[in-house]
Coordinates of C-alpha atoms in Angstrom, one line a residue:
Chain B
M8 CA -123.5 -46.7 55.9
A9 CA -125.6 -43.6 55.0
K10 CA -126.6 -43.4 51.4
T11 CA -124.8 -40.7 49.4
P12 CA -127.8 -38.6 47.6
E13 CA -127.8 -39.3 43.8
R14 CA -126.8 -36.3 42.0
T15 CA -123.6 -36.5 44.3
R16 CA -123.1 -40.1 43.6
N17 CA -122.2 -39.4 39.7
R18 CA -120.6 -36.3 40.2
L19 CA -118.3 -38.5 41.8
Y20 CA -118.7 -41.8 40.1
L21 CA -117.5 -39.5 37.3
L22 CA -115.0 -38.1 39.3
H23 CA -113.5 -41.6 40.4
R24 CA -112.9 -42.4 37.0
W25 CA -111.3 -39.7 35.3
I26 CA -108.9 -39.6 38.0
G27 CA -108.5 -43.2 37.4
L28 CA -107.6 -42.7 34.3
V29 CA -104.9 -40.0 34.5
I30 CA -103.4 -41.1 37.7
G31 CA -103.6 -44.8 36.9
V32 CA -101.1 -45.7 35.0
L33 CA -98.4 -43.8 36.4
G34 CA -100.5 -44.3 40.3
T35 CA -99.0 -48.3 39.6
I36 CA -95.2 -47.7 38.5
V37 CA -95.6 -45.1 41.9
I38 CA -97.1 -48.2 44.0
F39 CA -95.0 -51.0 42.5
S40 CA -92.0 -49.6 42.8
G41 CA -92.5 -48.7 46.7
T42 CA -94.0 -52.5 47.7
V43 CA -90.0 -53.2 46.0
A44 CA -89.1 -50.7 48.2
V45 CA -90.1 -51.9 51.3
F46 CA -87.0 -54.0 51.4
H47 CA -84.5 -51.7 49.5
Q48 CA -81.9 -52.9 52.3
E49 CA -82.3 -56.5 51.2
L50 CA -82.5 -55.8 47.5
D51 CA -79.0 -54.0 47.9
S52 CA -77.6 -56.4 50.0
W53 CA -78.8 -58.9 46.8
A54 CA -77.0 -56.9 44.5
D55 CA -74.0 -56.2 45.9
R56 CA -72.6 -58.8 47.8
R57 CA -69.9 -57.2 49.3
P58 CA -67.5 -59.1 52.3
D59 CA -69.2 -59.0 55.2
F60 CA -67.2 -56.1 57.6
S61 CA -67.6 -55.8 61.5
P62 CA -70.7 -54.0 63.1
V63 CA -68.5 -50.8 64.8
H64 CA -71.0 -51.1 68.2
A65 CA -69.2 -54.6 68.0
L66 CA -65.9 -54.7 67.8
G67 CA -64.9 -53.6 71.4
D68 CA -60.9 -51.9 69.9
F69 CA -62.7 -49.7 67.9
D70 CA -61.0 -46.4 68.0
L71 CA -63.5 -43.5 66.7
E72 CA -61.2 -40.7 66.8
R73 CA -58.2 -42.5 64.7
A74 CA -60.6 -43.9 62.5
Y75 CA -61.4 -40.2 61.7
R76 CA -58.3 -38.6 61.8
V77 CA -57.6 -41.5 59.2
A78 CA -60.3 -40.5 56.5
M79 CA -59.6 -36.8 57.5
Q80 CA -55.8 -36.5 56.7
G81 CA -55.2 -33.7 54.1
A82 CA -58.6 -32.4 54.1
P83 CA -59.0 -28.6 54.0
D84 CA -60.1 -27.6 57.4
A85 CA -63.4 -26.1 55.8
Y86 CA -64.5 -29.6 55.3
R87 CA -64.5 -30.3 59.6
H88 CA -67.6 -28.3 58.9
R89 CA -70.1 -30.9 59.6
V90 CA -68.7 -35.1 58.8
D91 CA -70.6 -37.5 59.0
L92 CA -69.4 -41.4 59.4
E93 CA -71.9 -44.0 58.5
Q94 CA -72.1 -47.3 59.3
E95 CA -75.2 -49.5 56.9
L96 CA -75.7 -53.3 58.0
G97 CA -72.8 -55.3 57.6
G98 CA -70.8 -52.7 55.3
P99 CA -67.8 -50.4 56.0
L100 CA -67.4 -47.2 58.0
R101 CA -68.2 -44.6 55.2
V102 CA -66.6 -40.9 56.4
V103 CA -68.0 -38.4 54.0
A104 CA -67.3 -34.2 54.9
F105 CA -68.2 -31.8 53.1
D106 CA -67.4 -27.9 52.2
P107 CA -70.2 -25.7 52.8
K108 CA -69.7 -22.8 50.7
Q109 CA -68.2 -25.7 47.8
P110 CA -70.2 -28.4 46.2
V111 CA -67.0 -29.9 47.7
G112 CA -65.8 -33.1 49.7
R113 CA -64.6 -36.0 49.8
S114 CA -66.2 -39.7 51.1
T115 CA -63.5 -42.1 52.9
T116 CA -64.7 -45.3 53.1
L117 CA -62.6 -47.9 56.0
D118 CA -62.8 -51.5 57.1
P119 CA -64.4 -50.7 60.6
S120 CA -61.6 -53.7 62.6
T121 CA -58.5 -52.4 60.6
L122 CA -58.9 -48.8 60.1
R123 CA -57.6 -49.2 56.6
I124 CA -58.9 -47.3 53.9
L125 CA -61.2 -49.6 51.1
Q126 CA -61.6 -45.6 48.7
R127 CA -61.1 -42.6 48.9
R128 CA -62.8 -39.9 46.9
D129 CA -62.1 -36.6 46.6
G130 CA -64.2 -33.0 44.5
P131 CA -67.9 -32.6 43.4
R132 CA -70.5 -33.7 45.5
A133 CA -72.2 -35.7 43.1
E134 CA -68.4 -37.3 42.0
I135 CA -67.9 -38.5 45.7
L136 CA -71.6 -39.9 46.2
A137 CA -71.6 -41.7 42.9
L138 CA -72.5 -45.4 43.8
A139 CA -70.4 -48.7 43.2
P140 CA -73.1 -50.1 39.7
R141 CA -74.2 -53.1 41.7
R142 CA -75.5 -50.6 44.6
T143 CA -77.4 -48.7 42.3
L144 CA -80.0 -51.3 41.5
A145 CA -81.6 -49.8 45.0
R146 CA -81.2 -46.9 44.6
F147 CA -82.8 -47.3 41.2
V148 CA -85.4 -48.1 42.1
L149 CA -85.5 -45.8 44.8
D150 CA -86.0 -42.7 42.1
L151 CA -88.9 -44.2 40.6
H152 CA -90.9 -44.2 43.4
I153 CA -89.5 -41.1 44.9
F154 CA -89.4 -39.0 41.8
L155 CA -90.7 -41.0 38.9
L156 CA -87.1 -40.7 37.7
M157 CA -87.7 -37.1 36.8
P158 CA -85.3 -34.0 38.1
A159 CA -85.7 -33.8 41.9
T160 CA -88.4 -31.1 42.2
L161 CA -89.9 -31.9 39.3
G162 CA -90.3 -36.1 40.4
L163 CA -91.7 -34.8 44.2
F164 CA -94.6 -32.4 42.7
A165 CA -95.6 -35.0 40.5
T166 CA -96.0 -38.4 43.0
G167 CA -97.2 -35.8 45.4
L168 CA -100.0 -35.5 42.9
V169 CA -100.5 -39.4 42.6
G170 CA -100.9 -39.6 46.0
L171 CA -103.2 -37.1 46.2
G172 CA -105.2 -38.1 43.6
L173 CA -105.3 -41.6 44.9
L174 CA -106.7 -40.3 48.1
V175 CA -109.8 -38.6 45.7
L176 CA -110.2 -42.0 44.1
L177 CA -109.9 -44.0 47.6
L178 CA -112.2 -41.4 49.0
T179 CA -114.8 -41.2 46.2
G180 CA -114.9 -45.4 45.7
L181 CA -116.1 -45.0 48.9
L182 CA -118.6 -43.5 49.2
V183 CA -120.1 -44.1 45.0
H184 CA -119.8 -47.9 45.8
R185 CA -120.4 -48.2 49.7
P186 CA -119.7 -51.3 50.4
S187 CA -121.4 -53.8 52.6
W188 CA -120.3 -56.7 54.3
R189 CA -122.2 -58.7 51.9
T190 CA -120.5 -57.0 49.1
L191 CA -117.2 -57.8 50.8
S192 CA -117.0 -61.6 51.3
R193 CA -118.5 -62.1 48.5
P194 CA -116.3 -63.1 45.6
P195 CA -116.8 -61.4 42.4
R196 CA -119.1 -62.7 40.4
R197 CA -118.3 -63.9 36.7
T198 CA -121.4 -64.0 35.1
K199 CA -120.3 -61.2 32.6
R200 CA -116.7 -59.7 32.6
R201 CA -118.2 -56.3 33.4
R202 CA -119.5 -57.8 36.7
F203 CA -116.8 -59.4 37.2
L204 CA -114.0 -56.5 37.0
G205 CA -116.0 -54.3 38.9
D206 CA -116.3 -57.1 41.8
L207 CA -113.2 -57.5 41.9
H208 CA -112.4 -54.3 42.1
T209 CA -114.3 -53.1 44.8
L210 CA -113.9 -56.2 46.7
V211 CA -109.7 -55.2 46.2
G212 CA -110.4 -51.5 47.2
S213 CA -112.1 -52.1 49.7
W214 CA -110.2 -54.3 51.5
S215 CA -107.2 -52.2 51.3
L216 CA -108.6 -49.2 52.2
P217 CA -107.0 -48.8 55.3
F218 CA -103.9 -49.0 53.9
T219 CA -103.8 -47.5 50.4
L220 CA -105.4 -44.5 52.7
V221 CA -102.3 -44.5 54.9
I222 CA -99.3 -44.9 52.0
A223 CA -101.7 -41.8 50.1
V224 CA -101.5 -39.6 52.8
T225 CA -98.3 -40.3 53.8
G226 CA -96.5 -40.4 50.2
A227 CA -98.5 -37.2 49.5
F228 CA -97.1 -35.8 53.0
F229 CA -93.2 -36.8 52.0
S230 CA -93.1 -36.0 48.2
L231 CA -95.5 -32.1 49.0
S232 CA -93.7 -31.0 52.7
G233 CA -90.2 -30.2 51.4
I234 CA -90.7 -28.4 47.9
V235 CA -94.2 -26.4 48.7
L236 CA -95.6 -26.9 52.5
R237 CA -92.3 -26.0 54.4
P238 CA -91.4 -23.0 52.2
A239 CA -94.8 -21.6 52.7
I240 CA -94.7 -22.1 56.5
A241 CA -91.1 -20.4 56.1
V242 CA -92.9 -17.4 54.1
V243 CA -95.9 -17.4 56.2
A244 CA -94.0 -18.3 60.5
Y245 CA -90.2 -17.8 60.7
G246 CA -90.1 -14.8 57.9
G247 CA -88.4 -16.5 54.6
D248 CA -86.0 -18.2 57.2
H249 CA -86.3 -21.7 55.7
G250 CA -83.2 -22.4 57.8
A251 CA -84.6 -20.9 61.2
L252 CA -87.0 -23.1 60.3
V253 CA -85.4 -26.6 59.9
R254 CA -83.1 -25.1 62.8
D255 CA -86.7 -25.8 65.2
L256 CA -87.8 -28.7 63.4
V257 CA -83.8 -30.6 64.2
G258 CA -83.8 -29.1 67.6
S259 CA -80.3 -29.8 68.0
P260 CA -79.2 -28.0 71.4
E261 CA -76.4 -25.2 71.0
V262 CA -73.0 -25.8 72.1
R263 CA -71.1 -22.8 74.6
E264 CA -68.1 -22.0 72.8
S265 CA -65.0 -23.3 75.0
E266 CA -61.3 -24.5 74.9
G267 CA -60.4 -27.8 73.6
V268 CA -61.4 -30.8 71.6
A269 CA -62.8 -33.5 73.5
S270 CA -61.5 -37.6 72.0
L271 CA -64.3 -39.2 70.3
R272 CA -63.4 -42.5 71.5
P273 CA -64.9 -42.5 74.7
L274 CA -67.8 -40.4 73.4
L275 CA -69.3 -43.6 71.5
R276 CA -68.7 -45.5 74.3
D277 CA -70.6 -43.1 76.5
A278 CA -73.1 -43.6 74.3
L279 CA -73.4 -47.5 73.5
V280 CA -73.1 -47.8 77.4
R281 CA -76.2 -45.9 78.0
A282 CA -78.1 -47.2 74.7
E283 CA -77.1 -50.7 76.3
G284 CA -77.4 -53.1 73.2
A285 CA -78.3 -50.7 70.6
E286 CA -76.2 -50.9 67.2
L287 CA -74.9 -47.3 65.7
R288 CA -76.3 -45.5 62.3
R289 CA -74.3 -42.5 62.4
V290 CA -71.9 -40.4 64.2
R291 CA -72.6 -36.8 63.0
L292 CA -69.4 -34.1 64.1
E293 CA -70.4 -30.0 63.5
R294 CA -67.6 -27.4 63.4
W295 CA -65.2 -30.6 64.7
E296 CA -62.1 -28.7 66.5
Q297 CA -63.3 -25.5 66.2
P298 CA -65.5 -23.2 68.7
G299 CA -68.9 -24.8 69.5
A300 CA -68.0 -27.6 68.0
K301 CA -70.5 -31.1 68.3
A302 CA -71.1 -34.2 68.1
T303 CA -74.6 -36.5 67.4
I304 CA -74.7 -39.7 68.6
T305 CA -77.4 -41.5 66.6
L306 CA -77.9 -45.5 67.7
V307 CA -81.3 -47.9 67.0
H308 CA -82.8 -50.8 68.6
R309 CA -83.3 -53.2 66.8
E310 CA -86.9 -55.1 68.7
L311 CA -89.1 -57.6 67.5
L312 CA -91.4 -55.6 66.1
G313 CA -90.0 -52.3 65.0
E314 CA -87.2 -51.1 65.7
A315 CA -85.8 -47.1 68.1
R316 CA -83.7 -44.5 67.9
R317 CA -81.6 -43.5 70.7
I318 CA -80.2 -40.0 69.9
F319 CA -76.8 -38.4 72.1
V320 CA -75.2 -34.9 71.4
Y321 CA -72.2 -33.6 73.1
D322 CA -69.5 -31.0 73.7
G323 CA -67.4 -31.4 71.5
Q324 CA -65.2 -29.5 73.8
T325 CA -65.4 -30.2 77.2
G326 CA -66.5 -34.4 75.3
E327 CA -69.8 -33.8 78.0
L328 CA -72.9 -35.1 77.4
V329 CA -75.0 -32.2 76.1
G330 CA -78.6 -34.0 76.3
E331 CA -80.8 -37.2 74.2
K332 CA -83.4 -35.9 71.9
P333 CA -86.1 -36.9 70.3
S334 CA -85.4 -37.8 65.6
L335 CA -87.6 -34.3 65.7
G336 CA -87.3 -31.2 68.1
A337 CA -85.3 -30.7 71.2
R338 CA -87.8 -32.9 73.5
P339 CA -90.5 -35.3 73.4
S340 CA -94.1 -33.4 71.2
L341 CA -96.6 -34.3 69.5
G342 CA -95.2 -33.0 66.1
G343 CA -92.5 -35.3 66.6
W344 CA -93.8 -38.4 68.1
L345 CA -96.3 -36.8 65.0
L346 CA -93.4 -37.5 62.3
D347 CA -92.3 -40.4 63.3
L348 CA -95.0 -42.3 63.3
V349 CA -96.5 -41.0 59.5
D350 CA -92.6 -42.9 58.9
A351 CA -93.1 -45.3 59.9
L352 CA -96.8 -46.2 58.3
H353 CA -95.6 -45.5 54.5
F354 CA -92.2 -47.5 55.1
G355 CA -94.0 -50.5 56.8
T356 CA -91.9 -50.2 60.0
L357 CA -94.4 -49.9 62.7
L358 CA -94.0 -53.5 63.5
G359 CA -91.0 -54.8 62.4
P360 CA -90.6 -57.0 59.4
V361 CA -94.7 -57.8 60.7
T362 CA -95.7 -54.5 58.4
R363 CA -93.3 -54.4 56.3
V364 CA -94.3 -58.1 54.4
L365 CA -97.5 -57.2 55.4
W366 CA -97.3 -53.8 53.2
F367 CA -95.9 -56.1 50.4
L368 CA -98.4 -57.8 49.9
L369 CA -100.8 -55.0 50.3
G370 CA -99.0 -53.2 48.5
L371 CA -98.8 -56.1 45.3
G372 CA -102.2 -55.9 45.5
T373 CA -103.0 -53.0 45.1
C374 CA -101.5 -52.7 42.1
G375 CA -104.4 -54.5 40.5
L376 CA -106.1 -51.8 41.5
A377 CA -105.4 -49.6 37.9
A378 CA -105.3 -52.3 36.2
T379 CA -109.0 -53.1 36.6
G380 CA -110.6 -49.4 36.9
I381 CA -108.7 -49.5 33.3
L382 CA -110.1 -52.8 32.1
I383 CA -113.7 -51.6 33.5
F384 CA -113.1 -48.0 31.6
A385 CA -112.8 -50.5 28.3
A386 CA -115.6 -52.7 29.0
R387 CA -118.5 -49.7 29.1
Q388 CA -116.9 -48.4 25.7
R389 CA -119.5 -48.6 23.1
D390 CA -117.4 -50.5 20.8
E391 CA -115.5 -53.0 23.1
H392 CA -113.1 -54.3 20.4
G393 CA -112.6 -50.7 18.8
P394 CA -109.2 -48.9 19.1
L395 CA -109.8 -46.7 22.8
A396 CA -111.2 -49.9 23.9
R397 CA -107.9 -52.0 23.0
A398 CA -105.8 -48.8 24.0
M399 CA -106.9 -48.8 27.4
R400 CA -106.8 -53.2 27.5
A401 CA -102.8 -52.8 26.3
L402 CA -102.6 -49.7 29.6
A403 CA -103.9 -52.2 31.8
I404 CA -101.8 -55.0 31.3
A405 CA -98.8 -52.8 31.1
S406 CA -99.7 -51.3 34.2
S407 CA -99.9 -54.7 35.9
A408 CA -99.5 -57.9 34.9
G409 CA -96.4 -56.1 33.3
M410 CA -95.1 -54.9 36.4
P411 CA -92.8 -58.0 36.7
L412 CA -92.1 -58.5 33.2
T413 CA -90.9 -55.1 33.5
L414 CA -88.5 -55.7 36.8
A415 CA -87.1 -58.4 35.3
L416 CA -85.9 -56.6 32.2
C417 CA -84.2 -53.9 34.5
V418 CA -82.7 -56.3 36.5
A419 CA -81.8 -57.9 33.1
A420 CA -80.0 -53.9 32.2
W421 CA -78.6 -53.9 35.3
A422 CA -76.5 -57.2 35.8
S423 CA -74.6 -56.5 32.5
W424 CA -74.3 -53.4 33.1
C425 CA -72.2 -54.5 35.6
V426 CA -71.1 -57.4 34.0
M427 CA -69.9 -55.0 31.2
G428 CA -67.5 -53.1 33.9
R429 CA -69.1 -49.3 32.5
P430 CA -70.6 -47.2 35.5
D431 CA -73.2 -46.3 36.1
P432 CA -76.2 -48.7 35.3
A433 CA -79.0 -45.6 35.3
G434 CA -79.2 -45.1 31.9
A435 CA -79.5 -48.3 30.2
M436 CA -82.5 -49.3 33.5
T437 CA -84.8 -46.4 32.3
G438 CA -84.4 -47.4 29.4
A439 CA -85.8 -51.0 30.4
L440 CA -88.2 -50.4 31.8
L441 CA -89.3 -48.2 28.8
L442 CA -88.8 -51.5 26.8
G443 CA -91.2 -53.6 29.6
L444 CA -94.0 -50.9 29.5
A445 CA -94.0 -50.6 25.6
T446 CA -93.6 -54.2 25.3
S447 CA -96.0 -55.2 27.6
A448 CA -98.8 -52.6 25.9
V449 CA -97.8 -54.1 22.3
I450 CA -98.3 -57.4 23.6
G451 CA -102.3 -56.3 25.4
L452 CA -102.8 -54.4 22.5
R453 CA -101.8 -57.9 19.7
Y454 CA -103.8 -60.7 21.9
P455 CA -107.0 -61.2 23.6
L456 CA -107.3 -60.4 27.2
E457 CA -106.6 -63.4 28.2
R458 CA -103.5 -65.0 26.0
A459 CA -102.1 -60.7 27.1
L460 CA -102.2 -61.6 30.3
A461 CA -100.4 -64.9 30.5
I462 CA -97.5 -64.1 28.1
T463 CA -97.2 -61.0 30.7
L464 CA -97.3 -63.2 33.2
G465 CA -95.6 -66.2 31.7
G466 CA -92.2 -63.6 30.8
G467 CA -92.5 -62.1 34.2
G468 CA -92.5 -65.5 35.8
L469 CA -89.4 -66.3 34.3
G470 CA -88.3 -63.4 34.5
L471 CA -88.1 -63.1 38.3
L472 CA -86.9 -66.7 38.1
A473 CA -83.4 -65.6 35.4
M474 CA -83.5 -63.1 38.7
P475 CA -81.4 -65.1 41.3
M476 CA -78.3 -66.0 38.5
L477 CA -78.5 -62.3 37.0
A478 CA -77.1 -60.9 41.0
A479 CA -74.8 -63.8 40.7
L480 CA -73.6 -62.5 37.4
A481 CA -73.5 -58.7 38.2
N482 CA -71.6 -60.6 41.0
E483 CA -68.7 -62.7 39.3
L484 CA -70.1 -65.3 41.5
P485 CA -71.7 -69.1 40.7
I486 CA -75.5 -69.2 42.5
H487 CA -74.9 -71.5 45.5
A488 CA -71.5 -69.4 46.7
A489 CA -73.5 -66.1 46.8
W490 CA -75.3 -67.5 49.5
T491 CA -72.7 -67.7 51.4
Q492 CA -70.8 -64.4 50.8
G493 CA -71.9 -61.0 52.9
L494 CA -75.3 -61.6 54.4
G495 CA -75.7 -64.5 53.1
L496 CA -79.0 -65.5 54.9
R497 CA -80.7 -62.4 53.3
V498 CA -79.3 -63.1 49.6
A499 CA -80.9 -66.5 50.2
I500 CA -84.6 -65.4 51.5
V501 CA -84.4 -62.7 48.3
D502 CA -83.8 -65.6 45.7
L503 CA -86.3 -68.0 46.8
V504 CA -89.0 -65.3 47.5
L505 CA -88.2 -64.3 43.9
V506 CA -88.3 -68.7 43.1
V507 CA -91.6 -68.7 45.0
L508 CA -92.6 -65.6 42.4
G509 CA -91.7 -66.5 38.9
V510 CA -93.3 -70.0 40.1
S511 CA -96.7 -69.0 41.2
L512 CA -97.1 -66.3 38.1
L513 CA -95.8 -69.0 35.5
L514 CA -98.5 -71.2 37.3
V515 CA -101.5 -68.0 37.1
A516 CA -100.5 -67.9 33.9
R517 CA -101.3 -72.0 32.2
S518 CA -104.2 -71.2 34.2
L519 CA -105.5 -68.3 32.5
G520 CA -104.1 -69.7 29.0
R521 CA -105.8 -72.8 28.9
R522 CA -109.2 -71.0 29.5
P523 CA -111.2 -69.7 26.7
G524 CA -112.5 -66.9 29.2
L525 CA -112.0 -65.4 33.0
W526 CA -116.3 -65.2 33.0
S527 CA -118.7 -67.7 31.4
T528 CA -119.3 -69.4 28.6
R529 CA -121.5 -68.0 26.7
S530 CA -119.5 -64.3 26.8
G531 CA -116.5 -65.6 26.2
A532 CA -117.8 -67.5 22.8
G533 CA -120.2 -64.5 22.0
E534 CA -117.0 -62.7 21.8
R535 CA -115.4 -65.1 19.2
R536 CA -118.0 -65.8 17.7
A537 CA -118.3 -61.6 17.0
S538 CA -114.6 -61.3 15.9
G539 CA -115.6 -64.4 13.5
L540 CA -117.7 -62.5 12.1
R541 CA -115.5 -58.9 11.6
S542 CA -112.6 -61.4 10.1
R543 CA -115.4 -62.5 7.5
A544 CA -117.3 -58.7 6.8
Chain U
M21 CA -119.4 -42.7 26.0
T22 CA -118.1 -41.5 29.1
P23 CA -119.2 -37.7 30.0
R24 CA -116.8 -35.1 30.2
L25 CA -115.9 -34.1 33.9
P26 CA -116.8 -31.1 34.4
L27 CA -114.6 -27.9 34.4
H28 CA -115.5 -26.9 37.4
A29 CA -114.3 -30.7 38.9
T30 CA -110.7 -28.8 37.6
F31 CA -111.5 -25.8 39.1
S32 CA -112.4 -27.6 42.1
L33 CA -109.7 -30.0 42.7
L34 CA -106.9 -26.6 41.7
G35 CA -108.6 -24.4 43.6
A36 CA -108.7 -26.7 46.7
L37 CA -104.7 -27.1 46.4
V38 CA -104.5 -23.5 47.0
F39 CA -106.8 -23.0 49.7
A40 CA -105.7 -26.2 51.8
L41 CA -102.2 -24.5 51.6
V42 CA -103.1 -20.8 52.5
V43 CA -104.9 -22.2 55.1
T44 CA -102.2 -24.9 56.4
S45 CA -100.0 -22.1 56.2
G46 CA -102.4 -19.6 58.1
A47 CA -102.6 -22.7 60.8
S48 CA -99.0 -21.9 61.1
L49 CA -99.9 -19.1 62.9
W50 CA -102.3 -20.0 66.0
L51 CA -101.6 -23.7 66.4
P52 CA -99.3 -24.4 69.6
P53 CA -96.0 -24.8 69.5
G54 CA -95.7 -27.5 71.9
R55 CA -93.0 -28.5 74.2
A56 CA -90.7 -28.8 71.7
G57 CA -91.8 -25.5 69.3
I58 CA -92.7 -27.8 66.4
D59 CA -95.6 -28.6 66.4
H60 CA -97.0 -25.3 64.5
I61 CA -95.1 -27.0 61.6
V62 CA -95.4 -30.4 61.7
V63 CA -99.5 -30.8 62.5
P64 CA -100.3 -28.8 59.5
I65 CA -97.9 -30.2 56.9
V66 CA -99.3 -33.5 57.9
S67 CA -102.8 -32.5 58.2
F68 CA -102.1 -30.5 54.2
P69 CA -104.2 -34.0 52.1
V70 CA -106.9 -34.4 54.6
V71 CA -107.9 -30.9 54.6
W72 CA -107.4 -30.5 50.2
V73 CA -109.2 -33.8 49.8
V74 CA -111.8 -32.4 51.9
F75 CA -112.3 -28.9 50.2
A76 CA -111.8 -30.4 46.5
L77 CA -114.4 -32.7 47.4
A78 CA -117.0 -30.5 48.9
L79 CA -116.3 -28.1 46.5
Y80 CA -116.7 -29.5 43.4
A81 CA -119.7 -33.0 44.9
A82 CA -121.7 -31.5 47.7
R83 CA -125.2 -31.2 47.5
R84 CA -125.4 -27.0 48.4
R85 CA -121.8 -26.2 46.5
G86 CA -122.6 -22.7 47.0
R87 CA -122.6 -23.3 50.7
A88 CA -119.3 -25.1 50.7
W89 CA -117.6 -22.3 48.4
A90 CA -118.5 -20.0 51.3
I91 CA -117.2 -21.8 54.0
V92 CA -113.9 -23.0 52.4
G93 CA -113.9 -19.3 51.2
G94 CA -114.5 -17.9 54.6
L95 CA -112.0 -19.9 56.3
T96 CA -109.4 -19.0 53.8
A97 CA -110.4 -15.2 53.2
I98 CA -109.7 -15.6 57.5
H99 CA -106.3 -17.5 57.1
T100 CA -104.7 -14.7 54.7
L101 CA -106.3 -11.6 56.9
L102 CA -103.9 -13.9 59.3
I103 CA -101.1 -14.0 57.7
A104 CA -101.0 -10.9 56.3
N105 CA -101.9 -9.1 59.1
H106 CA -98.8 -11.4 60.5
L107 CA -96.3 -10.5 57.9
A108 CA -96.8 -7.1 58.5
G109 CA -95.5 -6.6 61.7

């Protein structure tokens, strides 16, 4: 790699250090929650062990028309402006309809086999979309990742800036350190703390660079597109008409107004035949039973590597197929392909389970980058035992080893709220998040680095081991029964992963607790001598 | 003691945000819309983070910062004129 001129290199290094200090902790929270969120659907199944429902596409006698009638019985006409019928894997059929002019609507949950109403809610939007307490855990992780638990626009802006900051860190790090194959293949040198941390930081940063680059670019895109970029382009290219921009992006073909009302049952059957073997994801009815009615049926093919979406649009008056469209735009295009790629790259679905597992492992590895960076900063201070260096070490502990402990505390808060039968555990989980971070920081302040790492990792390991029991408790089920309830295999796999991770953390904590220092005995003994001299003075 | 970040670093980073926003928004006027009529919307939005970081690093750390500011400023000025001309009808 070409050499970066010295003056430029110094400027880049300064920028790298300061951006790292500013966004290090926040960035780690975003990356850690994003790593967990890679498996948010599995987390949801693990947290809410409801009875398994048959998928609609597998029910030969499923009558979509009847399901619609049952769900919309007695509903105001205004609600027919847009009706969504959706089914998650193993879940019931959910029908949601809103009034376009007021923030009210209806949500109906049906058993797809019998069309028995399991729940119906009419009222304000926020109320009818409110999740049952057991389903709030995965939502909390997603809200933490996307919004940092702040109000929507502010949260998106914050995570967008984190993404941009991460991009600066990657490129400045690359230009400053200019990793060669020699540095990439050499294990971290254990002669001095600063050298060990520097080598570890460069090694992890370099090897994870392609992944972190993808996450930073796509993450910044997702956060900033809706609040800054799309509105700006709407002003420039659409004279401020954001609705027209969205219509072009969605690209749903318009339907000519005519007479008649199509039956839904043959529409769904037609779509399932055209996309043989696909699963129903959603049916969207627009202006149903009115002139210009339209039905959009989205099906998903689950393949070995990734999944493919098929979207069919039907005339809601004649029942004729208007056409098949891609997920974005009216026909296949560069823009639609680009957005599908961004989606698959960010969420790790490019090669299905393979990339999701890879993204999970790389995400965990990347979480350590901020911590090692902050520790390097602490080690560079003139007084390594002064208040600034100690505060930096506390931050490093909270943003790395403290994460598993914090996660376990959040799950404990969620489980307690569910057991007590209280609605909306989000507040309790937020409190647990802050408690976990604060506890880890205090441990980092109180104890030397290795001991603080050992304590927090040990606590995190015990917390992860307790999580299967907490989830069983929240569902009021014995732990072994939970593996046969609902999506039992998913639950068992998540429990197994938690146990493996928990035991691994305990082993690492034990190893750290036994060693005098991660680096040479000489420097570790020097540190103890220095602190001994100070205490005698 | 870690040297402070110079003031021009903040100007470069924030300035790059504004410049990148103007350039990517303005690009929607000259990029072809594509088969589905959406490429001119999606391509600038997706490329915004990359455009921003290139501008930011150039403005802050280029060997000849004056030249970097001139190039980035020039690109922004051209797109500003494009936008103004389009909005004026």
